[in-house]
Coordinates of C-alpha atoms in Angstrom, one line a residue:
X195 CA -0.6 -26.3 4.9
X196 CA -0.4 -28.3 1.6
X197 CA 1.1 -26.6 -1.0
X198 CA 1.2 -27.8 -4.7
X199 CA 0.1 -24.3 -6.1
X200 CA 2.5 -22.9 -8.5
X201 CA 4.0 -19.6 -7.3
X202 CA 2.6 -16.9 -9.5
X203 CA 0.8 -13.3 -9.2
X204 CA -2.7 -13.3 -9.4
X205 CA -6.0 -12.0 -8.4
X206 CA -8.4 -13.4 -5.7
X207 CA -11.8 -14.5 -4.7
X208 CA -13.3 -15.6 -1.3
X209 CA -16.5 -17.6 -1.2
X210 CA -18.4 -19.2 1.9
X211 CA -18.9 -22.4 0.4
X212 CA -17.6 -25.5 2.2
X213 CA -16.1 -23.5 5.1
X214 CA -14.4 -20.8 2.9
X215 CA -12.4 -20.7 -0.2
X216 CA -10.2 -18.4 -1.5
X217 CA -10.1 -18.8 -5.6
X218 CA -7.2 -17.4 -8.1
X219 CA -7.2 -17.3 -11.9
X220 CA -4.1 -16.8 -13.6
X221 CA -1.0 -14.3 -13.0
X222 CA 2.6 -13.7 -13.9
X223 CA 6.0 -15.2 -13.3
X224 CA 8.8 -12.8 -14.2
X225 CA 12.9 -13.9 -13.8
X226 CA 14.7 -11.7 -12.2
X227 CA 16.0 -9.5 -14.7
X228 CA 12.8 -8.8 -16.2
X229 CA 13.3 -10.5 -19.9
X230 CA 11.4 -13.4 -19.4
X231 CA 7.8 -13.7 -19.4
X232 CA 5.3 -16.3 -18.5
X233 CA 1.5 -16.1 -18.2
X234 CA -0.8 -18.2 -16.6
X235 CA -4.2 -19.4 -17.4
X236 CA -4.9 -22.0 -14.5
X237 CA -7.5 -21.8 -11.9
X238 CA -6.8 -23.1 -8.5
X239 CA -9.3 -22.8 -5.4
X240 CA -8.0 -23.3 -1.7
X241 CA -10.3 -24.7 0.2
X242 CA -9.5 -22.8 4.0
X243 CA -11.3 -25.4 6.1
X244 CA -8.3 -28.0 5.1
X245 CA -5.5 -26.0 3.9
X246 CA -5.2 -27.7 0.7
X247 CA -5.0 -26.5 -2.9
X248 CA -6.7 -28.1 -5.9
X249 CA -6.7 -27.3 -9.1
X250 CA -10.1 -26.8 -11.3
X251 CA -9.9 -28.1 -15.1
X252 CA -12.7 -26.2 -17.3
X253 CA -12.2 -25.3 -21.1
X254 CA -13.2 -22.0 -22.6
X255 CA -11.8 -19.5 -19.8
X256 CA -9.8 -16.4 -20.5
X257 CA -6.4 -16.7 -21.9
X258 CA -3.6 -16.5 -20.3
X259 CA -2.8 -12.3 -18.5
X260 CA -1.9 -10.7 -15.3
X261 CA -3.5 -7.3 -14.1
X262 CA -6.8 -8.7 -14.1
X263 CA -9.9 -8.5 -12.0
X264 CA -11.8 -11.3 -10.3
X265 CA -14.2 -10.7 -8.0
X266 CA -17.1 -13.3 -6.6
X267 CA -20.7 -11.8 -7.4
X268 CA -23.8 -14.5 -6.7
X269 CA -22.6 -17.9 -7.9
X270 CA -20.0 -16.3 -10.0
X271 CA -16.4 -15.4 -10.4
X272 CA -16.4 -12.5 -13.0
X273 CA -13.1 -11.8 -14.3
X274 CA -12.2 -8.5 -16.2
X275 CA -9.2 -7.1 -18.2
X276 CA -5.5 -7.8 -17.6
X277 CA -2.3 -7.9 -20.1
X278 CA -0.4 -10.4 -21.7
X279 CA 3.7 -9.1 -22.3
X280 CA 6.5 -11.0 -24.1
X281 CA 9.6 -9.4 -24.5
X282 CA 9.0 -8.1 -27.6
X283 CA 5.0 -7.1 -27.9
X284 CA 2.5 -6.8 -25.5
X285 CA -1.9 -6.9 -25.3
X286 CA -4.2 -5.4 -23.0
X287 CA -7.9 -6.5 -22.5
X288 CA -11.1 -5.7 -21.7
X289 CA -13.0 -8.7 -22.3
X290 CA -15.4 -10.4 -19.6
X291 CA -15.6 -14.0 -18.3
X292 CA -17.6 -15.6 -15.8
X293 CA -17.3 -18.8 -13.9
X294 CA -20.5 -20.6 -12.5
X295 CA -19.6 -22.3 -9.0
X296 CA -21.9 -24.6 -9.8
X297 CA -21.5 -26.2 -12.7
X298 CA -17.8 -25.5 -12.5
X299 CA -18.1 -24.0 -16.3
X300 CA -16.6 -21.1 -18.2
X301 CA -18.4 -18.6 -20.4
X302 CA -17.2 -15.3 -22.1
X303 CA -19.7 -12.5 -21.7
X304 CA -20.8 -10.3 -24.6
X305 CA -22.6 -7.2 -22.2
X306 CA -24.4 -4.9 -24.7
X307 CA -23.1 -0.8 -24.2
X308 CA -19.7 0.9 -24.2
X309 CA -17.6 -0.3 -22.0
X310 CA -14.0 0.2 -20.7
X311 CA -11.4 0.8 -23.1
X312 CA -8.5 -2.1 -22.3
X313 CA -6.9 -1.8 -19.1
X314 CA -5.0 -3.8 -16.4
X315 CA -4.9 -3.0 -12.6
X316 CA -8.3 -0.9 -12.0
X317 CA -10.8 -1.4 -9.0
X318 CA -13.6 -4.3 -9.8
X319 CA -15.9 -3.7 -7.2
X320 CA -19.5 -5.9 -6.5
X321 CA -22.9 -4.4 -6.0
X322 CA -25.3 -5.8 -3.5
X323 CA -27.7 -5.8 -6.0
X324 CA -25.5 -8.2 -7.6
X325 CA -23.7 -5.6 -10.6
X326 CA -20.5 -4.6 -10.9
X327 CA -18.4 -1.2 -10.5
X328 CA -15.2 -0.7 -13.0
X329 CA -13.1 2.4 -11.7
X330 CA -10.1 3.3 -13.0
X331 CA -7.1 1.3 -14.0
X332 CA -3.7 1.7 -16.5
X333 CA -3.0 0.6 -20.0
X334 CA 0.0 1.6 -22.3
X335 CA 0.3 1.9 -26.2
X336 CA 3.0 2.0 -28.5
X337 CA 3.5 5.5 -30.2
X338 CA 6.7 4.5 -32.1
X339 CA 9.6 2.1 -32.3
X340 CA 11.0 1.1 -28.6
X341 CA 8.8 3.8 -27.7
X342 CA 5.5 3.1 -24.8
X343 CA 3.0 5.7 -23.5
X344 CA 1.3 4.7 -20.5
X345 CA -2.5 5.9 -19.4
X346 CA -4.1 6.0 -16.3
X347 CA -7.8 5.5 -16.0
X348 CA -10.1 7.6 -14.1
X349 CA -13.4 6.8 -16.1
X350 CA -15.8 4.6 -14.1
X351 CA -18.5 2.1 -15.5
X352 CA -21.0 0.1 -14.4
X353 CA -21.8 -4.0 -15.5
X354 CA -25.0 -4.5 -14.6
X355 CA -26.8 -7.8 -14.6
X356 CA -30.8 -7.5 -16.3
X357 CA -32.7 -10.6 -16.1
X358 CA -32.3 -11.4 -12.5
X359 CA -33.7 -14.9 -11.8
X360 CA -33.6 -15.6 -15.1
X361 CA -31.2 -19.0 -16.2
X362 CA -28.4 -16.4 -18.0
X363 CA -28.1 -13.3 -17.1
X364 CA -27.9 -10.5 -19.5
X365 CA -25.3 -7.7 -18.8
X366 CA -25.3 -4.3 -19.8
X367 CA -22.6 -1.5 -19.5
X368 CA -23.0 2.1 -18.7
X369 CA -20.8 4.9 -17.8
X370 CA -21.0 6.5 -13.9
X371 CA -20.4 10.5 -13.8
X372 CA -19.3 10.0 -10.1
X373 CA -20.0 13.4 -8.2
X374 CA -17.9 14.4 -4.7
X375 CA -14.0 14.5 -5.0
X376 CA -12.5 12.1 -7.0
X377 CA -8.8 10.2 -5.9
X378 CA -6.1 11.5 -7.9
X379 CA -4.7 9.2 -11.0
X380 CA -3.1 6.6 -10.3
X381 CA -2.4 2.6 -10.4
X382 CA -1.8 -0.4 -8.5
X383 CA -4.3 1.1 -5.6
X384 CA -6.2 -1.7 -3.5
X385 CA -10.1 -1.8 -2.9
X386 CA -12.1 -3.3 -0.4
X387 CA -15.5 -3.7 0.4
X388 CA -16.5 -0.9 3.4
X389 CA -19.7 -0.4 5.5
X390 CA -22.1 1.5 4.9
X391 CA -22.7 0.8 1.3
X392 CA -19.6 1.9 0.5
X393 CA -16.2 0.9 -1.3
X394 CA -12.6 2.2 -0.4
X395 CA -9.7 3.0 -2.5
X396 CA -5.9 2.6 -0.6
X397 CA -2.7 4.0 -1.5
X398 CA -1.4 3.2 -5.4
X399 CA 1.5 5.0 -7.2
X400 CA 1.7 7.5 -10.0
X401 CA 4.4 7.4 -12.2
X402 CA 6.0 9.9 -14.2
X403 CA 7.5 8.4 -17.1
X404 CA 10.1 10.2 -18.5
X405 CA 12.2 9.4 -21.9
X406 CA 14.4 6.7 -19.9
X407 CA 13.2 6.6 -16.9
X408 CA 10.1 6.2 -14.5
X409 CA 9.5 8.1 -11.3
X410 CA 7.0 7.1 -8.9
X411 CA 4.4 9.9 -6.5
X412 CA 3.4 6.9 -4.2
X413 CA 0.3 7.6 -2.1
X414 CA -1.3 6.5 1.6
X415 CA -4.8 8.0 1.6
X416 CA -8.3 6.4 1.5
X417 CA -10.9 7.3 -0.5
X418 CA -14.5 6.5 -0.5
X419 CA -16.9 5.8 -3.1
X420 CA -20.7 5.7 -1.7
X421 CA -22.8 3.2 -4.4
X422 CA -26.0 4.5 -3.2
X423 CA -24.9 8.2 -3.7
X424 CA -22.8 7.8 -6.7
X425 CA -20.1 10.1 -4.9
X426 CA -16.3 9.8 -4.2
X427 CA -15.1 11.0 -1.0
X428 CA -11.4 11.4 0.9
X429 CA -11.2 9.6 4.0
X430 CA -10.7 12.4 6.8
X431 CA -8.3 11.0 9.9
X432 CA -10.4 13.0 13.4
X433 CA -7.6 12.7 15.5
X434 CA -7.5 11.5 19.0
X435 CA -10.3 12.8 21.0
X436 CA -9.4 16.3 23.3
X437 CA -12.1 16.4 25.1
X438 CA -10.3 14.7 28.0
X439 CA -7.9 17.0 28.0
X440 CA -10.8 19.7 27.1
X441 CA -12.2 18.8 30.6
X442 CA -8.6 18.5 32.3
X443 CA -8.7 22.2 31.4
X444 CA -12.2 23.2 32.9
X445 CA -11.8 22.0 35.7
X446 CA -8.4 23.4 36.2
X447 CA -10.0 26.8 35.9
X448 CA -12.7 26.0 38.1
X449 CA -9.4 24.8 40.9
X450 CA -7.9 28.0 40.5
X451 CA -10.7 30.6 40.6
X452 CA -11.9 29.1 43.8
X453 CA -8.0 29.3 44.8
X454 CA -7.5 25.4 45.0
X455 CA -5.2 23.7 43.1
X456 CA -5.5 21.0 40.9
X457 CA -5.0 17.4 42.4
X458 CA -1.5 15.8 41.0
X459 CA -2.6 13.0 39.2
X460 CA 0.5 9.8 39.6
X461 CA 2.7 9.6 36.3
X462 CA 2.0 6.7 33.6
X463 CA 3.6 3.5 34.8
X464 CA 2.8 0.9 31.8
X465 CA 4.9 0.7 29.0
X466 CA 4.9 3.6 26.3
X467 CA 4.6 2.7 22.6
X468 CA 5.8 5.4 20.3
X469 CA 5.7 4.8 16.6
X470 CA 7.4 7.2 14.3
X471 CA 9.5 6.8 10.5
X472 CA 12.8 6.5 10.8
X473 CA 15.4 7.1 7.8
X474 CA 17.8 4.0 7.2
X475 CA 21.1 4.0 5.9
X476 CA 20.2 4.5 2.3
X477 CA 17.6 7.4 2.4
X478 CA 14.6 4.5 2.9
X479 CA 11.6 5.8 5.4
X480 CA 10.8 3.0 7.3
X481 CA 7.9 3.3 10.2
X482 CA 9.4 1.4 13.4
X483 CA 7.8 1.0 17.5
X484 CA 10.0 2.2 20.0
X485 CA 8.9 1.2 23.5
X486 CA 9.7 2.9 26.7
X487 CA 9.3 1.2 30.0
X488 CA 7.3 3.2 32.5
X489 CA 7.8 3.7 36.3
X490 CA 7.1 1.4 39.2
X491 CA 4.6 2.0 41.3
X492 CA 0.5 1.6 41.5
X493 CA -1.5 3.0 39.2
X494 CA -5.5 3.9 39.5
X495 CA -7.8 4.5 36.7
X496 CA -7.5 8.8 36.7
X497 CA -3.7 7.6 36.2
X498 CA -4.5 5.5 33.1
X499 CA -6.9 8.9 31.9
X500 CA -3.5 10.9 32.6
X501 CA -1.4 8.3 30.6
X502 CA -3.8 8.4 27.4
X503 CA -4.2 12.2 27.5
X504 CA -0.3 12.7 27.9
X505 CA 0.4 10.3 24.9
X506 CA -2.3 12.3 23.0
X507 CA -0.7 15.8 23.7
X508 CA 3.0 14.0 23.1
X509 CA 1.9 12.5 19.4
X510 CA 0.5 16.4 18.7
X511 CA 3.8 17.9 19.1
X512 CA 5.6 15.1 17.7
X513 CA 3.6 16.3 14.6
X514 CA 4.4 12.4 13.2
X515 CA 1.0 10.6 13.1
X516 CA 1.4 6.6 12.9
X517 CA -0.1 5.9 9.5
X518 CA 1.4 3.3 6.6
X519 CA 3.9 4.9 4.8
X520 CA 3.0 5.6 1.0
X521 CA 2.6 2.2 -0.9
X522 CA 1.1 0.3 -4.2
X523 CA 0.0 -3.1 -4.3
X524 CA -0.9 -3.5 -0.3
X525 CA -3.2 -6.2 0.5
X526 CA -6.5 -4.9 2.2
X527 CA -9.5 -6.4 4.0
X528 CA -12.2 -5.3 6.3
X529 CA -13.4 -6.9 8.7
X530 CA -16.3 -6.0 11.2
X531 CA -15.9 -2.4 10.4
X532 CA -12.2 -2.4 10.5
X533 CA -9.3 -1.9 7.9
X534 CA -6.3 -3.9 7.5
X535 CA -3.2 -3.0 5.4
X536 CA -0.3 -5.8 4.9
X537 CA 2.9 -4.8 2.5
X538 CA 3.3 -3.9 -0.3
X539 CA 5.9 -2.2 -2.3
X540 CA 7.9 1.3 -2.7
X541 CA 10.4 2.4 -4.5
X542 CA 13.9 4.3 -3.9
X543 CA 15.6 5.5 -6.4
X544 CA 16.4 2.3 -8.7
X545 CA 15.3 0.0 -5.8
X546 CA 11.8 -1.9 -4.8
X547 CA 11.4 -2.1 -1.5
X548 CA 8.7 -5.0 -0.6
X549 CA 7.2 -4.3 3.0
X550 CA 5.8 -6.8 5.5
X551 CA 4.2 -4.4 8.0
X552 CA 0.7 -4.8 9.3
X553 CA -1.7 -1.4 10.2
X554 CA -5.0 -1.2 10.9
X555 CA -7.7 1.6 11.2
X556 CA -11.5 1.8 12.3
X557 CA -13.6 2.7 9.6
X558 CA -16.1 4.1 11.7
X559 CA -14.4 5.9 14.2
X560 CA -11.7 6.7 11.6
X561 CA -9.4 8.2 15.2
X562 CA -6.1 6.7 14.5
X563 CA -4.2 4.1 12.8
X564 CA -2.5 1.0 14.4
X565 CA 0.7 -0.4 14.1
X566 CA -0.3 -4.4 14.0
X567 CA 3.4 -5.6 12.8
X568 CA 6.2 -3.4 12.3
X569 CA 8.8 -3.5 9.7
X570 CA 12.0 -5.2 10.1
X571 CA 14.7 -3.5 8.2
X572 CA 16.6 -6.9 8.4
X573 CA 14.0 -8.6 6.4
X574 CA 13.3 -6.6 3.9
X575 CA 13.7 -7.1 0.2
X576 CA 15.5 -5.3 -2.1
X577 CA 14.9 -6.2 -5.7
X578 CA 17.2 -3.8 -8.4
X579 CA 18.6 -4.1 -12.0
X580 CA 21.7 -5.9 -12.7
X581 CA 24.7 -3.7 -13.2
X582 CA 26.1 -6.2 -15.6
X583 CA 25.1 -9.2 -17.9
X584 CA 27.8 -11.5 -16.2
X585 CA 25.8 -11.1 -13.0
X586 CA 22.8 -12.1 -15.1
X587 CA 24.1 -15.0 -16.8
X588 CA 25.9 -16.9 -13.6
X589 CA 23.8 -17.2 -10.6
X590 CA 26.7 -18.4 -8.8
X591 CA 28.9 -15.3 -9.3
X592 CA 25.9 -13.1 -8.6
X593 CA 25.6 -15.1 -5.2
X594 CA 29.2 -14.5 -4.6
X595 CA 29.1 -11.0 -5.0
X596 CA 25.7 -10.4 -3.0
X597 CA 27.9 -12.0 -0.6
X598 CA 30.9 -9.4 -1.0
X599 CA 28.5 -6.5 -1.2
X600 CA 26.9 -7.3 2.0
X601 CA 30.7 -7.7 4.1
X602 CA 31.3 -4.4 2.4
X603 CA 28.2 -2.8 3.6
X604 CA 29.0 -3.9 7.2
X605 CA 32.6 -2.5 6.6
X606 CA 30.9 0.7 6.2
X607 CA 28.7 0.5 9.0
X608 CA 31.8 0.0 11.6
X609 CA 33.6 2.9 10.2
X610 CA 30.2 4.9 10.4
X611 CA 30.6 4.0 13.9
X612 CA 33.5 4.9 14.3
X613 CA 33.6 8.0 12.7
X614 CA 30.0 8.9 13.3
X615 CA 28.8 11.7 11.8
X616 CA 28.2 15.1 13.2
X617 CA 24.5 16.9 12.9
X618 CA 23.5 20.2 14.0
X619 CA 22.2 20.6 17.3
X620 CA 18.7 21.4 18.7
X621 CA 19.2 25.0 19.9
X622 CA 17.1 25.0 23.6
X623 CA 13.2 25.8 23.1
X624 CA 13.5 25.1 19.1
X625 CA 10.6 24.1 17.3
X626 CA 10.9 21.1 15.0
X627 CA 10.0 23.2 11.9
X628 CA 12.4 26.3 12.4
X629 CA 15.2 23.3 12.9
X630 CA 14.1 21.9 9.9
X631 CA 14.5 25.4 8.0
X632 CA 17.8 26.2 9.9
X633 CA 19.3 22.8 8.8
X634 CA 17.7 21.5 5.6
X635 CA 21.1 22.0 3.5
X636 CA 22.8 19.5 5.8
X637 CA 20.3 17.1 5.6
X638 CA 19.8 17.8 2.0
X639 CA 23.6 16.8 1.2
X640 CA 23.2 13.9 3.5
X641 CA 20.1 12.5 1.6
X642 CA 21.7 12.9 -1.9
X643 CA 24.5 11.5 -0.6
X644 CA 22.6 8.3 0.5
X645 CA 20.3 8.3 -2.7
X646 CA 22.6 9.0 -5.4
X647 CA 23.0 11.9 -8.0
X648 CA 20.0 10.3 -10.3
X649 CA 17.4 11.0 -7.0
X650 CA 14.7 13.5 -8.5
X651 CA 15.4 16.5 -5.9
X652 CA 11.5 16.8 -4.6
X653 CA 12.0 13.3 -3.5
X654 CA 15.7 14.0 -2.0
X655 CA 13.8 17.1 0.1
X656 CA 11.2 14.5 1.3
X657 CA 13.6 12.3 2.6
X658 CA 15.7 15.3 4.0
X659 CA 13.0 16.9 6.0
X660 CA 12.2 13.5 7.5
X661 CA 16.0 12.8 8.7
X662 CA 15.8 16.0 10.2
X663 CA 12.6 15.7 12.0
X664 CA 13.6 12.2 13.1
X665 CA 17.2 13.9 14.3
X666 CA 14.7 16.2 15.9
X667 CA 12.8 13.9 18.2
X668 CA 15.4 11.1 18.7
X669 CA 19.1 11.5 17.6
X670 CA 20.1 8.4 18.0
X671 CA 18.3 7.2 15.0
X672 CA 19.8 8.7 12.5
X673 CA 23.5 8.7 12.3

């Protein structure tokens, strides 16, 4: 592919035209250490059918901001909201610009109504009637001297275009009183387009901003918001199917009643796939694939029925369904019904953690989610504060030292090997939660020891209770 796009943040488009493009207007660039600020104001359109970039010159767009909107609606880009930040002040919007894919031209909207109070990061969702859904989003305001407040959004609007047909359009907003249960607050959720009418809401993060310091609730639900209905709705996971195993029963009874006995059925002979989270060395819950050859032999099609209703009673008392773990900023599509969730980013204690890992679920069927790409401990990326300005100022020494830090690290690991650490046993016919109980202080000391003394304890427990049930089902995962 042809790249001469600079690297930035920004927000996204797709269009048909010409074999599919995918537009972007704007973003940030941040340096490392956060002080330095740049925001772009360019418009760039690659064109899928060749892989190449190019960039689109037209006066009178929006100034420069990250945190917007964009989405495509008719012959249209409509952009919404966004930011600006220096290192000294900082602007949200709430203006409204379109772009006509025609005449390659910008205009700046003027809809008559209320509308949304400035605001970056909310959901910007398209109508098939051609108008536009505003949900949500965060904003912050300065209350005194070195001193922010941030706001989360819940309000919901609609932009809707009157005049259809017409050579301008004339928007109007008006404020939605969704009915049904609303998603939680929060920010830097994804959206997507669903069937049915519909539009879905993924993960996003609330943060709890104390005097110094921000904690983050990160989140892995979907919610649903029917247009037709005007109602929000939580995505409800069914399960794997039991009636299988439902029948398996019946006709077990039947066998024994009539003093028979039910046929033995060959054991599973393909590999097994069991997903599960898995605590690395610093307290991070990470979902991995563990595969498990099966045995030789030949199989028939009531033994691939036995396999599939095994695996389906073994992830019930696992208790550990294979879902993304908790996550703002994924990237989402949908495609023919189906889901898709790449990356995005959590945090751990003063560290970012950007993820790479690939699920997928079936909107319709809404059974089970599937792991499409795994994360790779070994290529994740960390991305924390400098402990000093020397670091800072000389990217050489701060090379150096990654360099030190990392030896060091694998010192530790040998000597963890060495000397690996002791965990309570699973007493014989324990259940995973009264070992959880019976052990949580060691695990608890472990995971503050891992996450440091400025850990918030509810998110220490968390990561406690899920050493100890990974301990539980595999020990040689956690060590």
């Amino acid at each position: 592919m042809s790249f001469s796009c600079p690297s930035q943040s920004s927000l996204a488009a797709v269009v048909p035209t010409a074999g599919g493009q995918l537009w972007i207007f704007g973003g940030e660039f941040a340096s490392p250490n956060g002080e330095q600020f740049y925001h772009y104001k360019d418009l760039w359109v690659l064109h899928l059918a060749t892989r190449t970039w190019e960039q689109i010159k037209a006066p009178g767009g929006p100034s420069g901001r990250s945190g917007h909107r964009m989405v495509a609606c008719k012959r249209q880009l409509i952009v919404f909201g966004g930011f600006h930040e220096s290192a000294r002040d900082f602007i949200y919007y709430n203006d409204v610009y379109a772009f006509n894919l025609d005449s390659f031209s910008w205009s700046k909207l003027a809809p008559a109504g209320v509308g949304p109070a400035p605001r970056s990061g909310c959901q910007m969702t398209p109508t098939p009637e051609g108008n536009i859904i505003i949900y949500g989003g965060y904003s912050k305001q300065r209350i005194k001297k070195d001193v922010d407040k941030g706001t989360l959004h819940t309000d919901m609007f609609l932009l809707k275009a009157e005049g259809a047909g017409k050579e301008e359009d004339r928007w109007c907003w008006s404020r939605l009183s969704p009915s049904g249960v609303k998603p939680t607050p929060r920010s830097g959720f994804s959206v997507a387009a669903a069937p049915n009418n519909r539009c879905l809401l993924f993960g996003g993060v609330h943060d709890e901003e104390e005097e110094e310091s921000i904690e983050g609730d990160f989140f892995n639900d979907i919610y649903f918001y029917d247009i037709g209905k005007n109602r929000w709705f939580p995505a409800q996971l069914k399960g794997p199917k039991s009636g299988r195993r439902k029948r398996r029963r019946g006709r077990q009874a039947e066998a024994e009643a009539a003093g028979g006995e039910e046929p033995q059925l060959p054991p599973p002979q393909g590999p097994l796939e069991i997903v599960k989270e898995v605590v690395a060395e610093d307290g991070t819950v990470m979902t991995i694939k563990q595969v498990i050859p099966g045995a030789a032999g030949d199989q028939g099609s009531s033994g691939s029925e036995e396999e599939e209703e095994d695996e389906e009673e073994e992830g019930g008392a696992l208790g550990q369904p294979v879902e993304p773990c908790p996550r703002s900023s994924a990237m989402v599509a949908v495609k023919h019904g189906v889901l898709y969730v790449y990356g995005g980013m959590f945090e751990v204690g003063d560290r970012q953690v950007t993820l790479s890992d690939l699920h997928s679920i079936d909107l319709h069927r809404m059974d089970r989610w599937k792991v499409l790409q795994e994360m790779d401990p070994k290529t994740q990326e960390w991305l924390e504060e400098s402990e000093s300005d020397e670091e800072e100022d000389d990217d050489d020494v701060e090379g150096a030292e990654g360099g030190e830090e990392e030896e060091e690290s694998s010192e530790e690991e040998s000597e963890d090997e060495e000397g690996q650490q002791q965990h309570p046993a699973v007493q014989p016919g324990e259940e995973q939660a009264q070992y959880v109980a019976r052990t949580e202080q060691h695990w608890l000391r472990l995971a503050r020891s891992h996450m440091g003394p400025e850990a918030k304890d509810k998110k220490v427990l968390k990561v406690a209770h899920a050493m100890a049930k990974t301990f539980y089902e595999d020990p040689i995962h956690v060590s």
